[in-house]
Amino acid sequence: VELQGLTEEDLYKILTEPVANLIRQQVELLATEGVTLNFEDDAVKEIARMAALANKTVENIGARRLHTVMERLMEGLSFDAAEMDDGSVVTVNTELVQERLSDVLVKSDLSRYIL
């Protein structure tokens, strides 16, 4: 039996369908700081695309890649949330995802050449 790697669509479903998905976890985490976090649907698709691309170019670690990608995306926002006013709203869009994750893919391209 040969297993197939998770596709971009599979990763998108993992990000959105489970009740306690990674998106909801991040929303609830920032809510503890009084910050409303919104994810545009295109941004979630971009997160899935970046995770799938990283799985193809570095090492295929499946859905665990989503945790790594989300951690990288949210590290600055999580840190800054404590300083934001209560009621602040942060929207994660495609541009933000690409900005925060583009260097991860550049580093992964270089990692192939390191012995």
Coordinates of C-alpha atoms in Angstrom, one line a residue:
V1 CA 0.0 0.0 0.0
E2 CA 1.4 3.3 -1.0
L3 CA 0.2 6.4 0.8
Q4 CA -0.3 9.7 -0.8
G5 CA 0.8 13.0 0.8
L6 CA -1.8 15.5 2.0
T7 CA -2.9 17.9 -0.7
E8 CA -3.5 21.6 -0.4
E9 CA -7.2 20.9 -0.2
D10 CA -6.7 18.3 2.5
L11 CA -4.7 20.8 4.6
Y12 CA -7.4 23.4 4.1
K13 CA -10.1 21.0 5.4
I14 CA -7.9 20.2 8.4
L15 CA -7.6 24.0 9.1
T16 CA -11.4 24.6 8.9
E17 CA -13.5 21.5 9.5
P18 CA -12.6 20.1 13.0
V19 CA -14.4 21.9 15.9
A20 CA -11.1 22.7 17.6
N21 CA -9.1 23.5 14.5
L22 CA -5.9 25.6 14.5
I23 CA -7.6 28.7 13.2
R24 CA -10.1 28.6 16.1
Q25 CA -7.4 27.9 18.6
Q26 CA -5.6 31.1 17.5
V27 CA -8.8 33.2 17.5
E28 CA -9.5 32.0 21.1
L29 CA -5.9 32.5 22.2
L30 CA -5.9 36.2 21.2
A31 CA -9.4 36.7 22.6
T32 CA -7.9 36.1 26.0
E33 CA -5.9 39.4 25.4
G34 CA -9.1 41.2 24.3
V35 CA -8.1 41.1 20.6
T36 CA -10.5 39.9 17.9
L37 CA -8.7 37.9 15.3
N38 CA -10.3 37.3 11.9
F39 CA -9.0 35.1 9.1
E40 CA -10.1 35.8 5.5
D41 CA -10.9 32.6 3.7
D42 CA -8.3 33.4 1.0
A43 CA -5.7 33.7 3.8
V44 CA -6.6 30.2 5.1
K45 CA -6.2 28.8 1.6
E46 CA -2.8 30.5 1.4
I47 CA -1.8 29.0 4.7
A48 CA -2.7 25.5 3.3
R49 CA -0.9 26.3 0.0
M50 CA 2.3 27.3 1.9
A51 CA 2.1 24.3 4.1
A52 CA 1.7 22.0 1.2
L53 CA 4.6 23.7 -0.6
A54 CA 6.8 23.4 2.4
N55 CA 6.0 19.7 2.7
K56 CA 7.0 19.2 -0.9
T57 CA 10.3 21.2 -0.7
V58 CA 11.6 20.3 2.7
E59 CA 10.3 17.2 4.4
N60 CA 6.8 15.9 4.2
I61 CA 5.6 15.9 7.8
G62 CA 1.9 15.9 6.8
A63 CA -0.6 17.9 8.9
R64 CA 2.1 18.7 11.5
R65 CA 3.4 21.2 9.0
L66 CA 0.2 23.3 9.7
H67 CA 1.2 23.8 13.3
T68 CA 4.7 25.0 12.3
V69 CA 3.3 27.3 9.7
M70 CA 0.6 28.7 12.0
E71 CA 3.2 29.2 14.8
R72 CA 5.4 31.2 12.4
L73 CA 2.5 33.3 11.2
M74 CA 1.2 34.1 14.7
E75 CA 4.4 34.7 16.6
G76 CA 4.5 38.4 16.0
L77 CA 0.8 38.8 16.5
S78 CA 0.7 36.8 19.7
F79 CA 3.6 38.9 21.1
D80 CA 2.0 42.2 20.1
A81 CA -1.5 41.3 21.3
A82 CA -0.6 42.0 25.0
E83 CA 0.1 45.6 24.0
M84 CA -3.0 46.1 22.0
D85 CA -6.1 47.9 23.3
D86 CA -9.1 45.8 24.4
G87 CA -11.4 45.4 21.4
S88 CA -8.7 45.7 18.8
V89 CA -9.4 43.8 15.6
V90 CA -6.7 42.0 13.6
T91 CA -7.5 40.6 10.2
V92 CA -5.2 38.0 8.7
N93 CA -5.3 38.3 4.9
T94 CA -3.3 36.7 2.0
E95 CA -0.7 39.5 2.0
L96 CA 0.1 39.1 5.7
V97 CA 0.4 35.3 5.2
Q98 CA 2.8 35.7 2.3
E99 CA 4.8 38.4 4.1
R100 CA 5.2 36.3 7.3
L101 CA 5.9 32.9 5.5
S102 CA 7.8 33.8 2.4
D103 CA 11.2 33.7 4.1
V104 CA 10.4 30.2 5.4
L105 CA 10.2 28.9 1.8
V106 CA 13.4 30.8 0.8
K107 CA 15.2 29.2 3.7
S108 CA 13.8 25.8 2.8
D109 CA 15.1 26.1 -0.8
L110 CA 18.6 26.8 0.6
S111 CA 18.4 23.9 3.1
R112 CA 18.6 21.4 0.2
Y113 CA 22.2 22.5 -0.4
I114 CA 23.4 22.2 3.1
L115 CA 25.2 19.0 3.9

